[in-house]
Tab-separated table of C-alpha atoms and ligand atoms in Angstrom:
chain	number	residue	atom	x	y	z
A	158	MET	CA	0.218	0.023	0.011
A	159	ASN	CA	0.900	3.439	-0.540
A	160	ASP	CA	-0.247	6.808	0.653
A	161	ARG	CA	-2.744	7.390	-2.784
A	162	SER	CA	-3.832	3.689	-2.077
A	163	PHE	CA	-6.921	3.181	0.727
A	164	GLN	CA	-9.077	-0.347	1.090
A	165	VAL	CA	-12.494	2.359	0.457
A	166	ILE	CA	-12.757	5.691	-0.528
A	167	VAL	CA	-16.131	7.576	-0.017
A	168	ILE	CA	-16.720	10.439	-2.582
A	169	GLY	CA	-18.867	13.259	-0.551
A	170	ALA	CA	-18.667	14.308	2.862
A	171	GLY	CA	-22.358	14.981	3.261
A	172	PRO	CA	-23.246	13.523	6.268
A	173	SER	CA	-24.381	10.137	4.482
A	174	GLY	CA	-20.680	10.180	3.666
A	175	MET	CA	-19.688	10.758	6.763
A	176	MET	CA	-21.585	8.355	8.155
A	177	ALA	CA	-20.168	5.825	5.567
A	178	ALA	CA	-16.352	6.801	6.320
A	179	LEU	CA	-16.882	6.322	9.828
A	180	LYS	CA	-18.125	3.177	10.552
A	181	ALA	CA	-16.269	1.314	7.048
A	182	ARG	CA	-13.270	2.681	9.519
A	183	SER	CA	-14.785	1.348	12.429
A	184	GLU	CA	-14.549	-1.662	11.247
A	185	GLY	CA	-10.803	-1.559	10.264
A	186	ALA	CA	-10.546	-0.189	6.851
A	187	ARG	CA	-8.155	2.098	5.479
A	188	VAL	CA	-10.434	4.940	4.149
A	189	LEU	CA	-10.082	8.148	1.962
A	190	LEU	CA	-13.298	10.893	2.460
A	191	LEU	CA	-12.501	12.991	-0.632
A	192	GLU	CA	-14.693	16.116	-0.315
A	193	LYS	CA	-14.579	18.349	-3.579
A	194	ASN	CA	-15.152	21.978	-1.030
A	195	SER	CA	-13.024	23.444	1.596
A	196	ALA	CA	-14.877	21.911	4.464
A	197	PRO	CA	-17.538	18.774	4.619
A	198	GLY	CA	-20.738	18.729	5.760
A	199	LYS	CA	-21.656	22.219	3.954
A	200	LYS	CA	-25.769	21.153	3.572
A	201	LEU	CA	-25.312	19.665	6.927
A	202	LEU	CA	-25.092	22.836	8.262
A	203	LEU	CA	-27.950	24.489	6.926
A	204	THR	CA	-30.523	21.543	7.771
A	205	GLY	CA	-33.766	22.406	9.919
A	206	HIS	CA	-32.635	26.253	9.346
A	207	GLY	CA	-29.918	25.843	11.093
A	208	ARG	CA	-30.996	23.686	13.787
A	209	CYS	CA	-30.352	19.996	12.068
A	210	ASN	CA	-33.350	18.084	11.748
A	211	LEU	CA	-31.247	14.805	12.091
A	212	THR	CA	-34.428	11.901	11.967
A	213	ASN	CA	-37.548	11.350	12.547
A	214	ARG	CA	-39.309	9.161	16.171
A	215	THR	CA	-42.004	8.429	14.471
A	216	ILE	CA	-41.099	7.009	11.408
A	217	PRO	CA	-41.962	3.103	12.043
A	218	ASP	CA	-45.523	3.880	11.717
A	219	THR	CA	-45.616	6.557	8.714
A	220	PHE	CA	-42.533	5.725	6.906
A	221	ARG	CA	-44.429	4.124	4.181
A	222	GLU	CA	-46.335	8.206	3.512
A	223	ARG	CA	-43.190	9.716	3.583
A	224	TYR	CA	-40.796	8.023	1.129
A	225	PHE	CA	-43.600	7.435	-1.313
A	226	GLU	CA	-43.629	5.277	-4.000
A	227	ASN	CA	-39.600	3.919	-2.973
A	228	ALA	CA	-40.002	2.981	0.815
A	229	ARG	CA	-39.211	-0.403	0.864
A	230	PHE	CA	-36.256	-0.148	-0.347
A	231	LEU	CA	-35.426	1.454	3.021
A	232	ASN	CA	-36.539	-1.011	4.662
A	233	SER	CA	-33.393	-3.265	5.432
A	234	SER	CA	-30.689	-0.066	6.426
A	235	PHE	CA	-33.711	1.854	8.677
A	236	HIS	CA	-34.152	-1.905	10.412
A	237	THR	CA	-29.955	-1.148	11.059
A	238	LEU	CA	-29.579	1.928	12.034
A	239	SER	CA	-32.786	3.151	13.027
A	240	PRO	CA	-33.768	6.693	14.297
A	241	GLN	CA	-33.201	5.545	18.145
A	242	ASP	CA	-29.887	4.431	17.403
A	243	VAL	CA	-29.133	7.529	14.907
A	244	CYS	CA	-30.872	9.640	18.203
A	245	ASP	CA	-27.588	6.660	20.471
A	246	TYR	CA	-25.409	7.520	18.190
A	247	PHE	CA	-25.122	11.379	18.895
A	248	SER	CA	-25.212	10.842	22.252
A	249	SER	CA	-21.773	8.944	22.265
A	250	LEU	CA	-20.492	11.635	20.421
A	251	GLY	CA	-21.959	14.447	23.071
A	252	VAL	CA	-24.628	15.388	21.181
A	253	SER	CA	-27.854	14.537	22.632
A	254	THR	CA	-31.030	15.351	21.322
A	255	HIS	CA	-35.000	15.900	21.488
A	256	GLU	CA	-37.631	15.373	20.294
A	257	GLU	CA	-39.938	18.698	18.895
A	258	ASP	CA	-43.669	17.730	16.980
A	259	ALA	CA	-44.347	15.076	14.851
A	260	GLY	CA	-40.989	13.321	15.790
A	261	ARG	CA	-38.702	15.745	14.699
A	262	MET	CA	-35.431	14.765	16.763
A	263	PHE	CA	-32.997	17.829	17.041
A	264	PRO	CA	-29.954	18.310	19.077
A	265	ASP	CA	-30.117	19.805	23.209
A	266	ALA	CA	-27.134	22.681	21.308
A	267	GLN	CA	-30.377	23.958	18.874
A	268	LYS	CA	-27.601	24.081	16.375
A	269	SER	CA	-26.197	21.931	12.675
A	270	GLN	CA	-22.854	22.470	13.908
A	271	ALA	CA	-22.497	20.990	16.800
A	272	VAL	CA	-23.768	18.074	14.814
A	273	LEU	CA	-20.816	18.794	11.999
A	274	ASP	CA	-18.442	19.099	14.824
A	275	ALA	CA	-18.823	16.515	16.897
A	276	LEU	CA	-18.872	14.070	12.470
A	277	ILE	CA	-14.754	15.261	12.406
A	278	LYS	CA	-13.782	15.561	15.519
A	279	LYS	CA	-14.906	11.714	15.239
A	280	ILE	CA	-13.209	11.730	11.712
A	281	ASP	CA	-9.590	12.814	12.395
A	282	SER	CA	-9.647	10.764	15.688
A	283	GLU	CA	-10.844	7.243	14.423
A	284	GLY	CA	-7.632	8.142	12.005
A	285	VAL	CA	-10.071	8.652	8.000
A	286	THR	CA	-7.927	10.509	5.757
A	287	LEU	CA	-10.518	13.799	4.831
A	288	LEU	CA	-8.523	15.421	2.301
A	289	CYS	CA	-10.637	18.992	1.231
A	290	ASP	CA	-11.026	20.581	-1.682
A	291	ALA	CA	-11.003	17.319	-4.101
A	292	GLU	CA	-13.443	16.840	-6.796
A	293	VAL	CA	-13.587	14.067	-7.855
A	294	LEU	CA	-13.492	13.744	-12.036
A	295	SER	CA	-13.836	9.905	-13.253
A	296	LEU	CA	-13.809	6.971	-11.944
A	297	SER	CA	-13.201	3.235	-13.236
A	298	ARG	CA	-12.285	0.224	-12.556
A	299	LYS	CA	-8.908	-0.442	-13.759
A	300	GLU	CA	-6.990	-4.523	-13.415
A	301	GLY	CA	-4.067	-4.732	-12.150
A	302	LYS	CA	-0.686	-7.014	-13.011
A	303	ASP	CA	-1.855	-10.224	-10.664
A	304	GLY	CA	-5.228	-9.843	-12.473
A	305	GLU	CA	-6.817	-8.390	-9.355
A	306	SER	CA	-8.861	-5.607	-10.061
A	307	PHE	CA	-9.385	-1.875	-8.277
A	308	TRP	CA	-10.827	1.168	-8.196
A	309	GLU	CA	-8.912	3.961	-9.320
A	310	VAL	CA	-10.325	7.526	-8.352
A	311	GLU	CA	-8.864	10.846	-10.645
A	312	THR	CA	-9.398	14.147	-8.444
A	313	SER	CA	-8.940	17.721	-8.936
A	314	LYS	CA	-4.966	16.327	-6.109
A	315	GLY	CA	-4.725	13.829	-8.262
A	316	ALA	CA	-4.951	9.988	-8.471
A	317	TYR	CA	-6.411	7.491	-5.389
A	318	THR	CA	-6.738	3.922	-6.394
A	319	ALA	CA	-9.511	1.559	-3.750
A	320	ALA	CA	-10.372	-2.103	-3.610
A	321	CYS	CA	-14.244	0.329	-2.969
A	322	VAL	CA	-15.834	2.773	-3.933
A	323	ILE	CA	-18.951	4.687	-1.945
A	324	LEU	CA	-20.952	7.630	-4.148
A	325	ALA	CA	-22.469	10.237	-1.539
A	326	THR	CA	-21.771	12.681	-3.756
A	327	GLY	CA	-25.941	14.017	-2.877
A	328	GLY	CA	-28.639	14.905	-5.194
A	329	LYS	CA	-28.550	18.295	-7.615
A	330	ALA	CA	-30.990	19.908	-4.641
A	331	PHE	CA	-28.807	23.735	-2.616
A	332	PRO	CA	-26.276	23.141	-5.773
A	333	GLN	CA	-24.159	26.463	-4.185
A	334	THR	CA	-23.073	23.928	-1.249
A	335	GLY	CA	-21.246	21.579	-3.671
A	336	SER	CA	-24.590	19.114	-4.471
A	337	THR	CA	-24.222	19.506	-7.746
A	338	GLY	CA	-25.623	16.267	-9.368
A	339	ALA	CA	-22.121	15.213	-10.893
A	340	GLY	CA	-22.553	12.459	-9.292
A	341	TYR	CA	-25.080	11.102	-11.398
A	342	GLN	CA	-22.771	11.669	-14.447
A	343	LEU	CA	-19.746	9.371	-12.769
A	344	ALA	CA	-22.693	6.276	-11.653
A	345	LYS	CA	-23.671	7.049	-15.395
A	346	SER	CA	-20.375	6.186	-16.081
A	347	VAL	CA	-20.103	3.025	-14.559
A	348	GLY	CA	-22.868	1.715	-16.218
A	349	HIS	CA	-25.900	3.255	-13.827
A	350	THR	CA	-29.096	4.335	-14.611
A	351	VAL	CA	-30.747	7.766	-13.087
A	352	THR	CA	-34.222	8.404	-12.829
A	353	PRO	CA	-35.579	12.188	-13.899
A	354	LEU	CA	-34.532	14.702	-11.590
A	355	ILE	CA	-37.444	16.526	-10.083
A	356	PRO	CA	-36.353	19.615	-8.157
A	357	SER	CA	-38.731	18.512	-4.658
A	358	LEU	CA	-39.596	19.864	-1.267
A	359	SER	CA	-39.769	23.677	-2.186
A	360	PRO	CA	-42.632	25.734	-3.325
A	361	LEU	CA	-45.317	26.179	-6.120
A	362	TYR	CA	-44.250	29.385	-8.111
A	363	LEU	CA	-47.512	30.396	-9.943
A	364	SER	CA	-48.455	33.074	-12.700
A	365	GLY	CA	-50.327	35.775	-11.881
A	366	PHE	CA	-48.688	36.623	-7.942
A	367	ASP	CA	-45.753	38.241	-9.944
A	368	GLY	CA	-48.201	40.945	-10.993
A	369	LYS	CA	-47.625	39.755	-14.938
A	370	SER	CA	-50.890	37.950	-16.786
A	371	THR	CA	-51.779	34.587	-16.175
A	372	ALA	CA	-52.531	32.030	-18.167
A	373	ALA	CA	-55.222	30.681	-16.591
A	374	GLY	CA	-57.673	32.596	-17.972
A	375	ASN	CA	-59.992	32.344	-15.264
A	376	GLY	CA	-60.148	36.501	-15.216
A	377	ALA	CA	-59.039	38.133	-11.793
A	378	GLU	CA	-55.379	36.463	-11.170
A	379	GLU	CA	-54.215	40.014	-11.465
A	380	GLY	CA	-54.941	40.569	-7.871
A	381	GLU	CA	-53.290	37.039	-6.287
A	382	ALA	CA	-50.494	39.341	-5.349
A	383	VAL	CA	-53.136	40.764	-2.115
A	384	LEU	CA	-52.719	37.006	-0.657
A	385	SER	CA	-49.480	36.965	-0.180
A	386	GLY	CA	-47.802	36.270	3.500
A	387	LEU	CA	-51.728	34.711	4.526
A	388	THR	CA	-50.928	30.966	6.354
A	389	LEU	CA	-54.227	28.767	6.044
A	390	GLU	CA	-53.620	25.851	8.436
A	391	GLN	CA	-55.242	23.399	6.639
A	392	VAL	CA	-55.581	22.945	2.670
A	393	ARG	CA	-55.966	20.220	0.355
A	394	LEU	CA	-53.823	20.772	-2.920
A	395	THR	CA	-54.867	18.768	-6.428
A	396	LEU	CA	-51.952	19.045	-8.239
A	397	GLN	CA	-53.908	18.634	-11.918
A	398	VAL	CA	-51.407	17.474	-15.410
A	399	SER	CA	-53.323	18.074	-18.862
A	400	GLU	CA	-56.483	18.346	-16.846
A	401	LYS	CA	-56.200	14.706	-15.017
A	402	ASN	CA	-55.379	14.284	-11.274
A	403	VAL	CA	-51.918	13.430	-10.178
A	404	ALA	CA	-51.748	13.646	-6.570
A	405	LYS	CA	-52.941	15.903	-3.535
A	406	THR	CA	-51.771	16.907	-0.371
A	407	GLU	CA	-52.876	18.201	2.795
A	408	GLY	CA	-51.906	20.242	5.413
A	409	GLY	CA	-50.357	23.949	5.974
A	410	LEU	CA	-50.634	26.588	3.080
A	411	LEU	CA	-48.660	29.917	2.934
A	412	PHE	CA	-48.721	32.169	-0.359
A	413	THR	CA	-45.624	33.730	-1.145
A	414	HIS	CA	-44.541	36.871	-4.391
A	415	GLN	CA	-43.572	33.991	-6.098
A	416	GLY	CA	-47.102	31.912	-5.184
A	417	ILE	CA	-47.766	28.939	-2.486
A	418	SER	CA	-45.255	26.876	-0.020
A	419	GLY	CA	-45.825	25.895	3.314
A	420	PRO	CA	-46.038	22.023	3.779
A	421	SER	CA	-49.105	20.626	1.702
A	422	ALA	CA	-47.378	22.634	-1.637
A	423	MET	CA	-43.928	21.617	-0.853
A	424	ARG	CA	-44.814	18.235	-0.693
A	425	LEU	CA	-46.883	18.716	-3.977
A	426	SER	CA	-43.817	19.436	-5.593
A	427	ARG	CA	-42.036	16.241	-6.051
A	428	TYR	CA	-45.095	15.470	-8.674
A	429	LEU	CA	-44.408	18.345	-11.362
A	430	PRO	CA	-43.484	17.653	-14.192
A	431	GLU	CA	-40.120	17.571	-15.333
A	432	GLY	CA	-38.694	21.647	-16.044
A	433	LYS	CA	-37.933	19.743	-19.873
A	434	GLU	CA	-41.534	19.341	-20.342
A	435	LYS	CA	-41.699	23.040	-21.115
A	436	SER	CA	-45.269	23.231	-23.362
A	437	LEU	CA	-46.815	21.701	-20.451
A	438	TYR	CA	-45.940	24.548	-18.569
A	439	GLU	CA	-46.103	27.716	-21.605
A	440	ASP	CA	-49.602	26.439	-22.377
A	441	GLY	CA	-50.995	26.288	-18.604
A	442	LYS	CA	-51.227	22.623	-18.054
A	443	VAL	CA	-49.905	22.524	-14.655
A	444	ARG	CA	-52.128	23.634	-12.030
A	445	VAL	CA	-53.192	22.930	-8.380
A	446	GLN	CA	-56.423	23.201	-7.490
A	447	VAL	CA	-57.139	24.803	-3.913
A	448	HIS	CA	-60.042	23.213	-1.398
A	449	PHE	CA	-60.208	25.653	1.060
A	450	LEU	CA	-62.132	23.715	3.277
A	451	PRO	CA	-60.738	20.428	3.435
A	452	ASN	CA	-62.893	19.162	5.696
A	453	LEU	CA	-65.631	19.633	4.487
A	454	ARG	CA	-67.241	18.075	0.966
A	455	GLU	CA	-68.479	20.573	-1.516
A	456	GLU	CA	-72.742	19.596	-1.176
A	457	GLU	CA	-71.560	20.635	2.058
A	458	VAL	CA	-69.980	23.599	2.127
A	459	GLU	CA	-72.591	25.072	-1.082
A	460	ALA	CA	-75.342	23.634	1.263
A	461	LYS	CA	-74.354	25.348	4.715
A	462	LEU	CA	-73.746	28.575	2.655
A	463	LEU	CA	-77.426	28.776	0.675
A	464	ASP	CA	-78.751	28.195	4.985
A	465	ALA	CA	-76.812	31.289	5.401
A	466	MET	CA	-77.769	32.998	2.758
A	467	THR	CA	-81.489	32.400	3.365
A	468	SER	CA	-81.863	33.277	6.572
A	469	GLU	CA	-80.435	36.243	6.549
A	470	PRO	CA	-80.672	37.792	3.583
A	471	ASN	CA	-79.403	41.676	3.614
A	472	ARG	CA	-76.558	40.184	5.289
A	473	ALA	CA	-73.176	41.131	2.968
A	474	MET	CA	-71.637	37.727	1.570
A	475	ARG	CA	-68.737	38.686	3.527
A	476	ASN	CA	-69.523	38.784	6.681
A	477	ILE	CA	-71.335	35.735	6.054
A	478	LEU	CA	-68.046	33.504	5.208
A	479	HIS	CA	-66.938	34.463	8.362
A	480	SER	CA	-68.942	33.595	10.438
A	481	LEU	CA	-69.812	30.116	8.332
A	482	PHE	CA	-66.263	29.144	7.915
A	483	MET	CA	-63.157	31.152	9.594
A	484	LEU	CA	-61.123	32.220	6.749
A	485	PRO	CA	-58.869	35.147	6.307
A	486	ASP	CA	-60.028	38.322	5.504
A	487	ARG	CA	-57.613	38.904	2.611
A	488	LEU	CA	-58.498	35.159	1.283
A	489	VAL	CA	-62.527	35.823	1.625
A	490	GLY	CA	-61.965	39.290	-0.633
A	491	GLN	CA	-60.747	37.416	-3.237
A	492	ILE	CA	-62.932	34.532	-3.568
A	493	LEU	CA	-65.728	36.506	-3.996
A	494	PHE	CA	-63.783	39.277	-6.291
A	495	LYS	CA	-63.425	36.283	-8.780
A	496	ALA	CA	-67.105	35.141	-8.595
A	497	GLY	CA	-68.472	38.614	-8.852
A	498	GLY	CA	-69.891	38.138	-4.927
A	499	ASP	CA	-69.219	40.835	-3.219
A	500	LEU	CA	-72.868	42.072	-2.361
A	501	PRO	CA	-75.364	41.663	0.042
A	502	ALA	CA	-77.686	38.189	-0.065
A	503	ASN	CA	-80.126	38.477	-1.387
A	504	GLN	CA	-78.577	40.075	-4.851
A	505	VAL	CA	-76.582	36.279	-5.457
A	506	THR	CA	-77.296	34.783	-8.140
A	507	LYS	CA	-77.630	30.850	-8.182
A	508	ALA	CA	-74.638	30.861	-10.797
A	509	VAL	CA	-72.682	33.659	-8.297
A	510	ARG	CA	-73.450	31.383	-5.367
A	511	LYS	CA	-71.774	28.454	-7.480
A	512	LYS	CA	-69.020	30.255	-8.301
A	513	ILE	CA	-68.348	31.348	-4.475
A	514	VAL	CA	-68.628	27.541	-3.602
A	515	SER	CA	-65.925	26.562	-6.041
A	516	GLY	CA	-63.538	29.607	-4.929
A	517	LEU	CA	-63.676	27.888	-1.971
A	518	CYS	CA	-63.227	24.411	-2.799
A	519	ALA	CA	-61.566	24.177	-6.308
A	520	THR	CA	-59.558	27.442	-6.363
A	521	THR	CA	-57.588	26.733	-9.311
A	522	TYR	CA	-53.768	28.102	-10.316
A	523	THR	CA	-51.476	27.363	-12.877
A	524	VAL	CA	-48.582	26.905	-12.441
A	525	SER	CA	-45.863	28.614	-13.943
A	526	HIS	CA	-42.435	26.620	-14.037
A	527	PRO	CA	-40.438	23.647	-11.166
A	528	ALA	CA	-38.555	25.744	-8.426
A	529	PRO	CA	-35.289	25.947	-9.741
A	530	TRP	CA	-32.696	23.953	-8.127
A	531	GLU	CA	-31.408	26.989	-5.880
A	532	ILE	CA	-34.471	26.588	-3.671
A	533	ALA	CA	-35.320	23.492	-3.822
A	534	TYR	CA	-34.702	20.837	-0.837
A	535	VAL	CA	-34.411	17.821	-1.722
A	536	THR	CA	-33.859	15.845	-5.506
A	537	ARG	CA	-36.518	13.353	-6.807
A	538	GLY	CA	-35.127	10.889	-8.930
A	539	GLY	CA	-31.450	9.976	-8.943
A	540	VAL	CA	-29.563	6.255	-9.098
A	541	ASN	CA	-31.918	3.668	-10.149
A	542	ILE	CA	-32.984	1.795	-6.702
A	543	LYS	CA	-33.304	-1.119	-8.968
A	544	GLU	CA	-29.676	-1.782	-9.799
A	545	VAL	CA	-28.735	-1.570	-6.145
A	546	ASP	CA	-29.068	-3.821	-3.652
A	547	PRO	CA	-31.269	-2.593	-0.893
A	548	LYS	CA	-29.307	-4.673	2.222
A	549	THR	CA	-25.802	-3.847	1.044
A	550	MET	CA	-25.962	-0.428	-0.679
A	551	GLN	CA	-23.241	-2.205	-3.422
A	552	SER	CA	-24.191	-1.675	-6.630
A	553	LYS	CA	-25.404	-4.572	-8.866
A	554	VAL	CA	-23.725	-2.869	-12.209
A	555	ALA	CA	-20.064	-2.400	-11.102
A	556	PRO	CA	-18.499	-4.782	-7.760
A	557	GLY	CA	-17.430	-2.806	-5.367
A	558	LEU	CA	-19.513	0.099	-5.895
A	559	LEU	CA	-21.465	0.960	-3.552
A	560	PHE	CA	-24.331	4.158	-2.671
A	561	CYS	CA	-25.813	6.613	0.091
A	562	GLY	CA	-28.000	9.125	0.961
A	563	GLU	CA	-29.963	11.295	-2.001
A	564	ILE	CA	-27.689	10.348	-5.050
A	565	LEU	CA	-30.907	7.673	-4.538
A	566	ASP	CA	-33.369	7.715	-6.173
A	567	ILE	CA	-35.008	8.127	-2.804
A	568	ASP	CA	-36.473	11.242	-1.360
A	569	GLY	CA	-38.441	12.359	1.934
A	570	ASP	CA	-40.969	14.244	3.164
A	571	SER	CA	-39.491	16.886	5.871
A	572	GLY	CA	-39.126	16.615	9.041
A	573	GLY	CA	-36.371	14.839	9.704
A	574	TYR	CA	-36.537	11.982	7.122
A	575	ASN	CA	-33.938	13.377	4.677
A	576	LEU	CA	-31.624	13.152	6.957
A	577	GLN	CA	-32.668	9.175	8.242
A	578	HIS	CA	-31.902	7.923	5.422
A	579	ALA	CA	-27.989	9.889	4.715
A	580	TRP	CA	-27.465	7.892	7.829
A	581	ALA	CA	-28.638	4.660	7.876
A	582	SER	CA	-27.618	3.779	4.150
A	583	GLY	CA	-23.989	5.947	5.098
A	584	PHE	CA	-23.899	2.857	8.235
A	585	VAL	CA	-24.650	0.607	5.928
A	586	ALA	CA	-22.730	1.339	2.715
A	587	GLY	CA	-19.897	2.207	5.289
A	588	GLN	CA	-19.901	-2.119	6.928
A	589	THR	CA	-20.967	-3.454	3.703
A	590	ALA	CA	-17.633	-1.784	1.743
A	591	SER	CA	-15.113	-2.531	5.026
A	592	THR	CA	-16.058	-5.842	4.629
A	593	LEU	CA	-15.420	-5.840	1.013
A	594	SER	CA	-12.421	-4.477	0.179
A	595	MET	CA	-11.185	-7.003	2.914
A	596	MET	CA	-11.574	-10.158	0.820
A	597	PRO	CA	-9.489	-10.975	-2.301
A	598	GLN	CA	-10.841	-8.786	-5.028
A	599	LYS	CA	-11.885	-11.623	-7.413
A	600	MET	CA	-14.466	-12.793	-4.946
A	601	ILE	CA	-15.934	-8.905	-4.784
A	602	SER	CA	-16.547	-9.179	-8.575
A	603	ALA	CA	-18.104	-13.218	-7.593
A	604	GLN	CA	-20.542	-11.473	-4.880
A	605	ASN	CA	-21.771	-8.508	-7.358
A	606	LYS	CA	-23.391	-11.096	-9.407
A	607	ARG	CA	-25.568	-13.390	-7.721
B	246	FAD	C1	-31.671	24.451	3.691
B	246	FAD	C2	-31.879	22.645	3.793
B	246	FAD	C3	-32.280	22.122	4.769
B	246	FAD	C4	-32.658	20.888	5.158
B	246	FAD	N1	-32.959	20.223	6.151
B	246	FAD	C5	-33.016	19.880	5.929
B	246	FAD	C6	-33.932	18.704	7.435
B	246	FAD	O1	-33.579	19.462	8.645
B	246	FAD	N2	-33.901	17.601	7.704
B	246	FAD	C7	-33.687	16.172	6.881
B	246	FAD	O2	-33.611	15.497	6.722
B	246	FAD	N3	-33.266	16.879	6.455
B	246	FAD	C8	-33.428	18.087	5.569
B	246	FAD	N4	-32.492	18.496	4.102
B	246	FAD	C9	-32.002	17.145	3.276
B	246	FAD	C10	-30.161	17.363	3.615
B	246	FAD	O3	-29.770	18.031	3.833
B	246	FAD	C11	-29.989	16.204	2.243
B	246	FAD	O4	-30.990	15.201	2.362
B	246	FAD	C12	-29.009	15.644	3.186
B	246	FAD	O5	-27.677	16.270	3.224
B	246	FAD	C13	-28.222	14.547	1.675
B	246	FAD	O6	-26.860	14.149	2.683
B	246	FAD	P1	-25.962	13.174	1.507
B	246	FAD	O7	-24.895	13.196	1.932
B	246	FAD	O8	-27.079	13.060	0.518
B	246	FAD	O9	-25.597	14.715	-0.004
B	246	FAD	P2	-24.887	16.383	0.272
B	246	FAD	O10	-25.575	15.851	2.221
B	246	FAD	O11	-25.684	16.173	-0.753
B	246	FAD	O12	-23.416	16.057	0.625
B	246	FAD	C14	-22.743	15.934	-0.350
B	246	FAD	C15	-20.900	16.094	-0.505
B	246	FAD	O13	-20.600	15.366	-1.671
B	246	FAD	C16	-20.112	16.432	-2.342
B	246	FAD	N5	-19.325	16.203	-3.673
B	246	FAD	C17	-19.764	16.335	-4.408
B	246	FAD	N6	-20.049	16.122	-5.827
B	246	FAD	C18	-18.008	15.908	-5.704
B	246	FAD	C19	-17.245	15.260	-6.656
B	246	FAD	N7	-17.370	15.251	-8.055
B	246	FAD	N8	-15.848	14.933	-5.794
B	246	FAD	C20	-16.261	15.604	-4.274
B	246	FAD	N9	-17.013	15.705	-3.384
B	246	FAD	C21	-17.830	16.056	-3.885
B	246	FAD	C22	-20.347	17.596	-1.738
B	246	FAD	O14	-20.092	19.267	-1.601
B	246	FAD	C23	-21.422	17.756	-0.607
B	246	FAD	O15	-20.621	18.149	0.403
B	246	FAD	C24	-32.320	20.024	3.860
B	246	FAD	C25	-31.293	20.222	2.282
B	246	FAD	C26	-31.419	21.908	2.893
B	246	FAD	C27	-31.531	21.941	0.734
């Protein structure tokens, strides 16, 4: 061995890469951790608004709904490193944690820096070789003189070799932190496929909110800006693409000066068509429908409204809507303005009443374009999980290659779910890589073919 030859090379010092490197090292492997930034964990520092929501205690119960269609892939790694194990691990590094609402776990220090400092200290004390400002440019499987194969990793600081490589380069979201999607090219270069990439956990940009004209065409949307800053505790959103319902979410909503944000909108963003499907957006075919009273069916809303209008015919519709549904003033004003119904109840025709009900239960906005990667929290899509063994995180395509974290086609909801996946998959990848790296190389290829 020379100082450029290791048993395990981990590419990317984010949460998953740091965990992978530490686990591989704790199992006895000689580990090199490569990071292109000048320091590890740049994105980790931003998590949880600087407080790091590092896992979620409710995961066994909420698992399927929080990790969507690929949840099953996580069964094994979460069994190996559960949310409780994550908290215990950080506690062993001197970072105690506490639970907040909805099972979200935070460090008691209330700072991401405490989590990052503990990891860096451990990396240092355990003897993981950390090399920063080292961007990985390519990787390839080479054949040695003795017929043994190994990985060669070409970096901006020269080439390094190892029996196993762990790709932990993250996704494409928030590229200003270093996660630019370069890892997908590295994975493709050795035979992997990558599923479509969608900026996820991002706000929705809606036409008419920026003061410009709108493609939705219901004539009143120039006024949407008045809603900016308004929050609602519970709405139901339905995403419609080419008039088909694609996804529904429920939860809080925030109107912004560009559209909508808050948990319900952020969750819906993962279902938006890809940005390259430009014509869908340009033709106004991507729409979001808001039900402002999700606990009531449309017929119930209409019945309540009709009842109130009949018993108080001289009362202003504005006041009737307020007392019936407790919705914010500005929203009520906007719904009535669009319906042409800001009148006393006895002057409101059946057609206008129907429009008011529709405004309450099915206001439709046009999504102008997907959010830019710079503001999305995670990436939907990534390295195809069919090509990765969920029990080991090893590639089924390239021997001795492993994956962990956001580079995989796994995205979780907000609430500590994405970091839980990063820690657990990193832990498993590190464990496997260490074991594999101690076997004769021919056996790694054989294992991979199983
Ligand atoms: C603002 C924000 C807040 C968030 N808050 C939370 C939260 O509170 N809880 C939660 O669960 N999730 C949160 N997330 C999501 C979470 O941070 C990510 O899912 C997680 O960081 C992914 O970890 P990772 O190790 O896979 O990748 P990353 O954290 O993206 O790390 C990848 C690393 O690889 C490096 N790299 C990339 N390419 C190369 C290369 N070619 N050569 C060398 N190095 C390379 C990058 O510089 C980076 O350091 C948040 C995300 C954002 C953007």
